[in-house]
PDB file of C-alpha atoms in Angstrom:
ATOM      1  CA  UNK A   1      90.771-133.672-111.397  1.00 65.00           C
ATOM      2  CA  UNK A   2      88.105-136.344-110.825  1.00 89.00           C
ATOM      3  CA  UNK A   3      84.574-135.726-109.586  1.00 92.00           C
ATOM      4  CA  UNK A   4      84.530-136.013-105.789  1.00 93.00           C
ATOM      5  CA  UNK A   5      81.704-136.427-103.281  1.00 92.00           C
ATOM      6  CA  UNK A   6      82.153-132.825-102.147  1.00 94.00           C
ATOM      7  CA  UNK A   7      81.343-131.701-105.685  1.00 95.00           C
ATOM      8  CA  UNK A   8      78.134-133.713-105.765  1.00 94.00           C
ATOM      9  CA  UNK A   9      77.060-132.613-102.288  1.00 94.00           C
ATOM     10  CA  UNK A  10      77.702-128.969-103.143  1.00 95.00           C
ATOM     11  CA  UNK A  11      75.712-129.108-106.383  1.00 95.00           C
ATOM     12  CA  UNK A  12      72.770-131.001-104.861  1.00 94.00           C
ATOM     13  CA  UNK A  13      72.632-128.660-101.854  1.00 93.00           C
ATOM     14  CA  UNK A  14      72.542-125.535-104.052  1.00 93.00           C
ATOM     15  CA  UNK A  15      69.716-126.979-106.141  1.00 93.00           C
ATOM     16  CA  UNK A  16      67.773-128.095-103.086  1.00 91.00           C
ATOM     17  CA  UNK A  17      68.013-124.702-101.396  1.00 91.00           C
ATOM     18  CA  UNK A  18      67.738-122.671-104.576  1.00 90.00           C
ATOM     19  CA  UNK A  19      70.546-120.448-103.336  1.00 90.00           C
ATOM     20  CA  UNK A  20      74.159-120.517-102.271  1.00 91.00           C
ATOM     21  CA  UNK A  21      73.302-118.960 -98.919  1.00 90.00           C
ATOM     22  CA  UNK A  22      71.184-121.847 -97.639  1.00 90.00           C
ATOM     23  CA  UNK A  23      73.442-124.487 -99.166  1.00 91.00           C
ATOM     24  CA  UNK A  24      76.554-122.969 -97.593  1.00 91.00           C
ATOM     25  CA  UNK A  25      74.857-122.942 -94.188  1.00 90.00           C
ATOM     26  CA  UNK A  26      73.860-126.603 -94.538  1.00 89.00           C
ATOM     27  CA  UNK A  27      77.341-127.701 -95.588  1.00 91.00           C
ATOM     28  CA  UNK A  28      79.038-125.386 -93.081  1.00 87.00           C
ATOM     29  CA  UNK A  29      81.277-123.725 -95.652  1.00 91.00           C
ATOM     30  CA  UNK A  30      81.536-120.163 -96.884  1.00 93.00           C
ATOM     31  CA  UNK A  31      79.666-119.091-100.008  1.00 92.00           C
ATOM     32  CA  UNK A  32      82.900-118.418-101.958  1.00 93.00           C
ATOM     33  CA  UNK A  33      84.142-121.935-101.168  1.00 94.00           C
ATOM     34  CA  UNK A  34      80.804-123.419-102.209  1.00 94.00           C
ATOM     35  CA  UNK A  35      80.762-121.415-105.436  1.00 93.00           C
ATOM     36  CA  UNK A  36      84.287-122.561-106.330  1.00 94.00           C
ATOM     37  CA  UNK A  37      83.341-126.182-105.659  1.00 95.00           C
ATOM     38  CA  UNK A  38      80.383-126.010-108.051  1.00 94.00           C
ATOM     39  CA  UNK A  39      82.533-124.256-110.651  1.00 94.00           C
ATOM     40  CA  UNK A  40      85.137-127.013-110.320  1.00 95.00           C
ATOM     41  CA  UNK A  41      82.432-129.597-110.990  1.00 95.00           C
ATOM     42  CA  UNK A  42      81.294-127.732-114.115  1.00 94.00           C
ATOM     43  CA  UNK A  43      84.885-127.461-115.304  1.00 94.00           C
ATOM     44  CA  UNK A  44      85.465-131.182-114.831  1.00 94.00           C
ATOM     45  CA  UNK A  45      82.261-132.064-116.704  1.00 94.00           C
ATOM     46  CA  UNK A  46      82.742-129.235-119.193  1.00 94.00           C
ATOM     47  CA  UNK A  47      79.046-128.299-119.034  1.00 95.00           C
ATOM     48  CA  UNK A  48      76.981-125.564-117.396  1.00 95.00           C
ATOM     49  CA  UNK A  49      74.879-127.033-114.596  1.00 95.00           C
ATOM     50  CA  UNK A  50      73.513-123.842-113.047  1.00 94.00           C
ATOM     51  CA  UNK A  51      72.439-120.477-114.382  1.00 91.00           C
ATOM     52  CA  UNK A  52      73.270-117.813-111.814  1.00 84.00           C
ATOM     53  CA  UNK A  53      71.785-114.343-111.305  1.00 76.00           C
ATOM     54  CA  UNK A  54      71.869-111.894-108.443  1.00 65.00           C
ATOM     55  CA  UNK A  55      68.551-113.265-107.144  1.00 71.00           C
ATOM     56  CA  UNK A  56      68.101-116.815-108.358  1.00 79.00           C
ATOM     57  CA  UNK A  57      69.901-120.024-109.177  1.00 89.00           C
ATOM     58  CA  UNK A  58      68.324-122.014-112.011  1.00 91.00           C
ATOM     59  CA  UNK A  59      69.214-125.572-113.024  1.00 93.00           C
ATOM     60  CA  UNK A  60      70.029-126.068-116.709  1.00 94.00           C
ATOM     61  CA  UNK A  61      68.551-128.987-118.668  1.00 94.00           C
ATOM     62  CA  UNK A  62      71.868-130.793-118.450  1.00 95.00           C
ATOM     63  CA  UNK A  63      71.939-129.979-114.762  1.00 94.00           C
ATOM     64  CA  UNK A  64      68.498-131.585-114.302  1.00 94.00           C
ATOM     65  CA  UNK A  65      69.750-134.826-115.794  1.00 94.00           C
ATOM     66  CA  UNK A  66      72.930-134.746-113.731  1.00 95.00           C
ATOM     67  CA  UNK A  67      70.964-133.916-110.545  1.00 94.00           C
ATOM     68  CA  UNK A  68      68.922-137.101-110.780  1.00 93.00           C
ATOM     69  CA  UNK A  69      72.012-139.279-111.033  1.00 93.00           C
ATOM     70  CA  UNK A  70      73.955-137.323-108.409  1.00 94.00           C
ATOM     71  CA  UNK A  71      71.131-137.724-105.884  1.00 93.00           C
ATOM     72  CA  UNK A  72      71.018-141.440-106.652  1.00 92.00           C
ATOM     73  CA  UNK A  73      74.767-141.778-106.053  1.00 93.00           C
ATOM     74  CA  UNK A  74      74.594-139.913-102.744  1.00 91.00           C
ATOM     75  CA  UNK A  75      71.533-141.872-101.654  1.00 89.00           C
ATOM     76  CA  UNK A  76      73.138-145.225-102.402  1.00 88.00           C
ATOM     77  CA  UNK A  77      76.301-144.162-100.601  1.00 86.00           C
ATOM     78  CA  UNK A  78      74.263-143.169 -97.529  1.00 81.00           C
ATOM     79  CA  UNK A  79      72.534-146.565 -97.566  1.00 79.00           C
ATOM     80  CA  UNK A  80      75.863-148.365 -97.877  1.00 79.00           C
ATOM     81  CA  UNK A  81      77.349-146.415 -94.973  1.00 72.00           C
ATOM     82  CA  UNK A  82      74.263-147.096 -92.837  1.00 69.00           C
ATOM     83  CA  UNK A  83      74.410-150.824 -93.637  1.00 69.00           C
ATOM     84  CA  UNK A  84      78.055-151.020 -92.589  1.00 67.00           C
ATOM     85  CA  UNK A  85      77.421-148.852 -89.531  1.00 60.00           C
ATOM     86  CA  UNK A  86      74.713-151.218 -88.328  1.00 58.00           C
ATOM     87  CA  UNK A  87      77.351-153.963 -88.157  1.00 62.00           C
ATOM     88  CA  UNK A  88      79.620-151.934 -85.879  1.00 81.00           C
ATOM     89  CA  UNK A  89      79.307-152.183 -82.119  1.00 90.00           C
ATOM     90  CA  UNK A  90      80.920-150.294 -79.266  1.00 94.00           C
ATOM     91  CA  UNK A  91      81.087-152.190 -75.970  1.00 95.00           C
ATOM     92  CA  UNK A  92      80.455-150.060 -72.883  1.00 97.00           C
ATOM     93  CA  UNK A  93      81.559-151.689 -69.640  1.00 96.00           C
ATOM     94  CA  UNK A  94      80.099-150.759 -66.251  1.00 96.00           C
ATOM     95  CA  UNK A  95      79.945-152.296 -62.794  1.00 93.00           C
ATOM     96  CA  UNK A  96      76.506-151.143 -61.643  1.00 91.00           C
ATOM     97  CA  UNK A  97      73.716-148.690 -62.520  1.00 91.00           C
ATOM     98  CA  UNK A  98      74.673-146.493 -65.438  1.00 94.00           C
ATOM     99  CA  UNK A  99      73.948-142.803 -64.686  1.00 94.00           C
ATOM    100  CA  UNK A 100      70.602-141.651 -65.995  1.00 91.00           C
ATOM    101  CA  UNK A 101      69.505-139.939 -68.159  1.00 92.00           C
ATOM    102  CA  UNK A 102      73.105-139.335 -69.268  1.00 94.00           C
ATOM    103  CA  UNK A 103      73.648-142.927 -70.418  1.00 94.00           C
ATOM    104  CA  UNK A 104      70.481-143.117 -72.498  1.00 95.00           C
ATOM    105  CA  UNK A 105      71.060-139.704 -74.080  1.00 95.00           C
ATOM    106  CA  UNK A 106      74.695-140.479 -74.863  1.00 96.00           C
ATOM    107  CA  UNK A 107      73.902-143.830 -76.464  1.00 96.00           C
ATOM    108  CA  UNK A 108      71.165-142.232 -78.581  1.00 95.00           C
ATOM    109  CA  UNK A 109      73.436-139.374 -79.702  1.00 94.00           C
ATOM    110  CA  UNK A 110      76.263-141.780 -80.576  1.00 94.00           C
ATOM    111  CA  UNK A 111      74.058-144.221 -82.480  1.00 92.00           C
ATOM    112  CA  UNK A 112      72.314-141.436 -84.400  1.00 91.00           C
ATOM    113  CA  UNK A 113      75.654-139.887 -85.378  1.00 90.00           C
ATOM    114  CA  UNK A 114      77.473-143.079 -86.367  1.00 88.00           C
ATOM    115  CA  UNK A 115      74.863-145.699 -87.248  1.00 86.00           C
ATOM    116  CA  UNK A 116      76.729-148.062 -84.910  1.00 89.00           C
ATOM    117  CA  UNK A 117      75.202-149.682 -81.849  1.00 91.00           C
ATOM    118  CA  UNK A 118      76.222-149.709 -78.187  1.00 95.00           C
ATOM    119  CA  UNK A 119      76.286-152.951 -76.229  1.00 94.00           C
ATOM    120  CA  UNK A 120      76.298-152.449 -72.459  1.00 96.00           C
ATOM    121  CA  UNK A 121      78.238-155.079 -70.556  1.00 96.00           C
ATOM    122  CA  UNK A 122      78.210-155.386 -66.759  1.00 94.00           C
ATOM    123  CA  UNK A 123      81.568-156.354 -65.313  1.00 94.00           C
ATOM    124  CA  UNK A 124      82.519-156.444 -61.640  1.00 91.00           C
ATOM    125  CA  UNK A 125      85.867-154.872 -62.572  1.00 93.00           C
ATOM    126  CA  UNK A 126      85.440-152.691 -65.694  1.00 94.00           C
ATOM    127  CA  UNK A 127      89.094-151.591 -65.639  1.00 94.00           C
ATOM    128  CA  UNK A 128      90.270-155.201 -65.830  1.00 94.00           C
ATOM    129  CA  UNK A 129      87.717-155.824 -68.603  1.00 95.00           C
ATOM    130  CA  UNK A 130      89.137-152.851 -70.499  1.00 94.00           C
ATOM    131  CA  UNK A 131      92.682-154.195 -70.318  1.00 95.00           C
ATOM    132  CA  UNK A 132      91.474-157.663 -71.368  1.00 93.00           C
ATOM    133  CA  UNK A 133      89.808-156.034 -74.398  1.00 92.00           C
ATOM    134  CA  UNK A 134      86.414-157.313 -73.233  1.00 93.00           C
ATOM    135  CA  UNK A 135      85.055-153.755 -73.515  1.00 95.00           C
ATOM    136  CA  UNK A 136      86.016-150.694 -75.549  1.00 95.00           C
ATOM    137  CA  UNK A 137      85.277-148.034 -72.939  1.00 97.00           C
ATOM    138  CA  UNK A 138      84.558-148.347 -69.234  1.00 97.00           C
ATOM    139  CA  UNK A 139      82.344-146.153 -67.097  1.00 97.00           C
ATOM    140  CA  UNK A 140      83.921-145.692 -63.675  1.00 96.00           C
ATOM    141  CA  UNK A 141      83.044-143.930 -60.449  1.00 94.00           C
ATOM    142  CA  UNK A 142      85.513-142.631 -57.906  1.00 91.00           C
ATOM    143  CA  UNK A 143      89.268-142.774 -58.401  1.00 89.00           C
ATOM    144  CA  UNK A 144      90.223-146.371 -59.195  1.00 88.00           C
ATOM    145  CA  UNK A 145      93.657-147.400 -60.409  1.00 90.00           C
ATOM    146  CA  UNK A 146      93.400-147.203 -64.204  1.00 93.00           C
ATOM    147  CA  UNK A 147      96.483-149.306 -64.837  1.00 91.00           C
ATOM    148  CA  UNK A 148      97.756-146.951 -67.527  1.00 91.00           C
ATOM    149  CA  UNK A 149      94.411-146.330 -69.239  1.00 94.00           C
ATOM    150  CA  UNK A 150      93.397-142.771 -70.121  1.00 95.00           C
ATOM    151  CA  UNK A 151      90.212-141.231 -68.800  1.00 95.00           C
ATOM    152  CA  UNK A 152      87.826-138.345 -69.359  1.00 95.00           C
ATOM    153  CA  UNK A 153      85.927-136.950 -66.370  1.00 94.00           C
ATOM    154  CA  UNK A 154      82.260-136.412 -67.164  1.00 95.00           C
ATOM    155  CA  UNK A 155      80.556-135.005 -64.062  1.00 95.00           C
ATOM    156  CA  UNK A 156      80.118-135.548 -60.311  1.00 95.00           C
ATOM    157  CA  UNK A 157      77.342-137.431 -58.504  1.00 96.00           C
ATOM    158  CA  UNK A 158      76.120-136.683 -54.996  1.00 96.00           C
ATOM    159  CA  UNK A 159      76.286-139.393 -52.343  1.00 96.00           C
ATOM    160  CA  UNK A 160      73.469-140.901 -50.292  1.00 97.00           C
ATOM    161  CA  UNK A 161      73.448-143.263 -47.302  1.00 97.00           C
ATOM    162  CA  UNK A 162      71.808-146.691 -47.383  1.00 97.00           C
ATOM    163  CA  UNK A 163      70.611-148.418 -44.204  1.00 97.00           C
ATOM    164  CA  UNK A 164      68.615-151.511 -43.381  1.00 97.00           C
ATOM    165  CA  UNK A 165      64.936-150.962 -42.655  1.00 97.00           C
ATOM    166  CA  UNK A 166      65.680-152.781 -39.360  1.00 96.00           C
ATOM    167  CA  UNK A 167      68.450-150.338 -38.447  1.00 96.00           C
ATOM    168  CA  UNK A 168      68.049-147.690 -35.773  1.00 94.00           C
ATOM    169  CA  UNK A 169      69.015-145.203 -38.507  1.00 96.00           C
ATOM    170  CA  UNK A 170      66.011-146.063 -40.706  1.00 95.00           C
ATOM    171  CA  UNK A 171      63.940-143.366 -39.018  1.00 94.00           C
ATOM    172  CA  UNK A 172      66.475-140.601 -39.593  1.00 96.00           C
ATOM    173  CA  UNK A 173      65.614-137.879 -42.115  1.00 96.00           C
ATOM    174  CA  UNK A 174      69.260-137.006 -42.725  1.00 96.00           C
ATOM    175  CA  UNK A 175      72.739-138.200 -41.821  1.00 97.00           C
ATOM    176  CA  UNK A 176      75.965-136.194 -41.717  1.00 95.00           C
ATOM    177  CA  UNK A 177      79.117-137.290 -43.519  1.00 94.00           C
ATOM    178  CA  UNK A 178      81.030-136.984 -40.263  1.00 90.00           C
ATOM    179  CA  UNK A 179      78.655-139.504 -38.634  1.00 92.00           C
ATOM    180  CA  UNK A 180      79.317-142.353 -41.062  1.00 92.00           C
ATOM    181  CA  UNK A 181      82.464-143.688 -39.290  1.00 90.00           C
ATOM    182  CA  UNK A 182      80.352-144.325 -36.175  1.00 91.00           C
ATOM    183  CA  UNK A 183      78.822-147.473 -37.714  1.00 93.00           C
ATOM    184  CA  UNK A 184      80.172-150.495 -39.609  1.00 94.00           C
ATOM    185  CA  UNK A 185      80.563-149.549 -43.259  1.00 95.00           C
ATOM    186  CA  UNK A 186      79.751-151.980 -46.052  1.00 96.00           C
ATOM    187  CA  UNK A 187      82.420-151.581 -48.736  1.00 94.00           C
ATOM    188  CA  UNK A 188      82.463-152.957 -52.284  1.00 94.00           C
ATOM    189  CA  UNK A 189      86.194-153.548 -52.587  1.00 91.00           C
ATOM    190  CA  UNK A 190      86.142-153.964 -56.399  1.00 89.00           C
ATOM    191  CA  UNK A 191      84.075-151.039 -57.670  1.00 88.00           C
ATOM    192  CA  UNK A 192      82.832-149.215 -54.581  1.00 91.00           C
ATOM    193  CA  UNK A 193      83.142-145.465 -54.220  1.00 91.00           C
ATOM    194  CA  UNK A 194      83.243-145.182 -50.420  1.00 91.00           C
ATOM    195  CA  UNK A 195      85.620-146.865 -47.967  1.00 87.00           C
ATOM    196  CA  UNK A 196      87.968-146.027 -45.143  1.00 82.00           C
ATOM    197  CA  UNK A 197      90.043-144.154 -47.740  1.00 83.00           C
ATOM    198  CA  UNK A 198      87.239-141.605 -47.974  1.00 86.00           C
ATOM    199  CA  UNK A 199      88.281-139.925 -44.698  1.00 81.00           C
ATOM    200  CA  UNK A 200      91.857-138.790 -45.357  1.00 73.00           C
ATOM    201  CA  UNK A 201      92.011-136.959 -42.026  1.00 68.00           C
ATOM    202  CA  UNK A 202      92.396-140.255 -40.199  1.00 58.00           C
ATOM    203  CA  UNK A 203      88.815-140.749 -39.062  1.00 60.00           C
ATOM    204  CA  UNK A 204      87.779-144.241 -40.094  1.00 63.00           C
ATOM    205  CA  UNK A 205      84.837-146.576 -39.587  1.00 64.00           C
ATOM    206  CA  UNK A 206      84.942-148.764 -36.523  1.00 68.00           C
ATOM    207  CA  UNK A 207      84.429-151.785 -38.740  1.00 84.00           C
ATOM    208  CA  UNK A 208      84.597-152.505 -42.466  1.00 91.00           C
ATOM    209  CA  UNK A 209      82.320-155.172 -43.948  1.00 94.00           C
ATOM    210  CA  UNK A 210      83.558-156.175 -47.392  1.00 94.00           C
ATOM    211  CA  UNK A 211      81.872-157.479 -50.538  1.00 95.00           C
ATOM    212  CA  UNK A 212      82.874-157.543 -54.201  1.00 92.00           C
ATOM    213  CA  UNK A 213      79.884-156.280 -56.236  1.00 92.00           C
ATOM    214  CA  UNK A 214      76.803-154.096 -55.999  1.00 92.00           C
ATOM    215  CA  UNK A 215      74.287-156.921 -55.487  1.00 93.00           C
ATOM    216  CA  UNK A 216      76.277-158.256 -52.538  1.00 95.00           C
ATOM    217  CA  UNK A 217      76.584-154.723 -51.196  1.00 95.00           C
ATOM    218  CA  UNK A 218      72.819-154.184 -51.327  1.00 96.00           C
ATOM    219  CA  UNK A 219      72.010-157.494 -49.635  1.00 97.00           C
ATOM    220  CA  UNK A 220      74.632-156.912 -46.919  1.00 97.00           C
ATOM    221  CA  UNK A 221      73.097-153.526 -46.106  1.00 97.00           C
ATOM    222  CA  UNK A 222      69.604-155.077 -46.102  1.00 97.00           C
ATOM    223  CA  UNK A 223      70.833-157.719 -43.630  1.00 97.00           C
ATOM    224  CA  UNK A 224      71.843-154.856 -41.287  1.00 97.00           C
ATOM    225  CA  UNK A 225      75.490-155.870 -41.239  1.00 97.00           C
ATOM    226  CA  UNK A 226      76.453-152.225 -41.761  1.00 96.00           C
ATOM    227  CA  UNK A 227      75.491-149.037 -43.566  1.00 96.00           C
ATOM    228  CA  UNK A 228      76.522-148.068 -47.054  1.00 96.00           C
ATOM    229  CA  UNK A 229      77.288-144.880 -48.965  1.00 96.00           C
ATOM    230  CA  UNK A 230      76.750-144.728 -52.736  1.00 95.00           C
ATOM    231  CA  UNK A 231      75.977-142.216 -55.483  1.00 95.00           C
ATOM    232  CA  UNK A 232      72.398-140.948 -55.309  1.00 94.00           C
ATOM    233  CA  UNK A 233      71.461-142.781 -58.513  1.00 93.00           C
ATOM    234  CA  UNK A 234      71.060-145.900 -56.357  1.00 94.00           C
ATOM    235  CA  UNK A 235      68.104-144.356 -54.529  1.00 93.00           C
ATOM    236  CA  UNK A 236      66.296-143.791 -57.839  1.00 91.00           C
ATOM    237  CA  UNK A 237      67.064-147.167 -59.353  1.00 90.00           C
ATOM    238  CA  UNK A 238      67.315-149.708 -56.522  1.00 88.00           C
ATOM    239  CA  UNK A 239      64.041-151.056 -55.162  1.00 89.00           C
ATOM    240  CA  UNK A 240      64.812-153.273 -52.195  1.00 94.00           C
ATOM    241  CA  UNK A 241      62.223-153.756 -49.468  1.00 95.00           C
ATOM    242  CA  UNK A 242      64.950-154.168 -46.866  1.00 97.00           C
ATOM    243  CA  UNK A 243      66.904-150.986 -47.664  1.00 97.00           C
ATOM    244  CA  UNK A 244      66.102-147.334 -47.005  1.00 97.00           C
ATOM    245  CA  UNK A 245      68.111-144.510 -48.541  1.00 97.00           C
ATOM    246  CA  UNK A 246      68.768-141.508 -46.292  1.00 97.00           C
ATOM    247  CA  UNK A 247      69.967-138.100 -47.536  1.00 97.00           C
ATOM    248  CA  UNK A 248      73.577-137.428 -46.615  1.00 96.00           C
ATOM    249  CA  UNK A 249      74.812-133.925 -45.753  1.00 96.00           C
ATOM    250  CA  UNK A 250      78.375-132.752 -46.285  1.00 95.00           C
ATOM    251  CA  UNK A 251      79.560-135.724 -48.338  1.00 95.00           C
ATOM    252  CA  UNK A 252      82.089-135.072 -51.119  1.00 94.00           C
ATOM    253  CA  UNK A 253      80.704-135.863 -54.593  1.00 95.00           C
ATOM    254  CA  UNK A 254      81.750-138.906 -56.609  1.00 95.00           C
ATOM    255  CA  UNK A 255      83.518-138.240 -59.933  1.00 95.00           C
ATOM    256  CA  UNK A 256      82.184-140.161 -62.933  1.00 96.00           C
ATOM    257  CA  UNK A 257      84.615-140.841 -65.768  1.00 96.00           C
ATOM    258  CA  UNK A 258      85.120-142.865 -68.933  1.00 96.00           C
ATOM    259  CA  UNK A 259      88.307-144.885 -69.302  1.00 96.00           C
ATOM    260  CA  UNK A 260      89.797-146.113 -72.572  1.00 96.00           C
ATOM    261  CA  UNK A 261      93.079-147.358 -74.013  1.00 94.00           C
ATOM    262  CA  UNK A 262      94.590-144.716 -76.343  1.00 91.00           C
ATOM    263  CA  UNK A 263      96.702-147.280 -78.211  1.00 86.00           C
ATOM    264  CA  UNK A 264      93.632-149.185 -79.385  1.00 84.00           C
ATOM    265  CA  UNK A 265      91.015-146.438 -79.416  1.00 85.00           C
ATOM    266  CA  UNK A 266      89.574-146.267 -82.914  1.00 85.00           C
ATOM    267  CA  UNK A 267      87.093-143.907 -84.519  1.00 87.00           C
ATOM    268  CA  UNK A 268      84.101-145.417 -82.676  1.00 90.00           C
ATOM    269  CA  UNK A 269      85.693-144.783 -79.287  1.00 93.00           C
ATOM    270  CA  UNK A 270      86.500-141.190 -80.250  1.00 92.00           C
ATOM    271  CA  UNK A 271      82.927-140.660 -81.447  1.00 92.00           C
ATOM    272  CA  UNK A 272      81.591-142.095 -78.186  1.00 95.00           C
ATOM    273  CA  UNK A 273      83.821-139.823 -76.120  1.00 94.00           C
ATOM    274  CA  UNK A 274      82.540-136.845 -78.115  1.00 93.00           C
ATOM    275  CA  UNK A 275      78.928-137.876 -77.485  1.00 94.00           C
ATOM    276  CA  UNK A 276      79.629-138.575 -73.812  1.00 94.00           C
ATOM    277  CA  UNK A 277      81.252-135.228 -73.092  1.00 91.00           C
ATOM    278  CA  UNK A 278      78.599-133.335 -75.051  1.00 86.00           C
ATOM    279  CA  UNK A 279      75.632-134.892 -73.209  1.00 75.00           C
ATOM    280  CA  UNK A 280      74.355-133.197 -70.035  1.00 74.00           C
ATOM    281  CA  UNK A 281      74.315-135.271 -66.854  1.00 63.00           C
TER     282      UNK A 281
END
């Protein structure tokens, strides 16, 4: 049997903690497993590295010499992994306004865990960008056609209404979901979350005003060509002098999800999904 990294990590952890109890907790293994690993290392080297008693663990003189080199090996390996990790990038596609603070917390957790970086890339159609391999994962809102991609639902966002400051609705303190079809509705046909499909009972807006991205949507609302309905994050992040956001009662929430292609999803994508699903909204 050759010396393996697990042997070095076990030995160094025991020395650092001065006990098997603390070392086992750090390495997330049982004490018997840790003890066997250190014994395997001693058997391979054919030397005694540690003197054990019921209360203490003492490093032998040979163990002191080996410790210095083992720590150097592990340190250099960690530096090598970090250097390679810094070259790796995961591309996160989105159409408008990443959810906060979820996005920032997820990126930080992913980068800290992997050493890789996240590049955020705005695309009018993140699903199409995913299938073109322009991005590795795509953040989506609503229920778009994924075209065969897999997805993980993260959380739901509340909706809010957006009206022009010149609209008769600008003075309202609240609007009801059932009222929305009474006015022209500005709809982002590419990545919007609200349209005439949002009222499955048959009640629809009198008029639909279309656009194809969030900037167009915001300017169309500001021009008073119709009202809009978006996730509430827009009220926190969009500062437009011509638009007022009005609380909306009774509106169904908007699901937020991550889409990816299982056939091409590598370790970085899996790590990002883990970080994304473990980060509070």
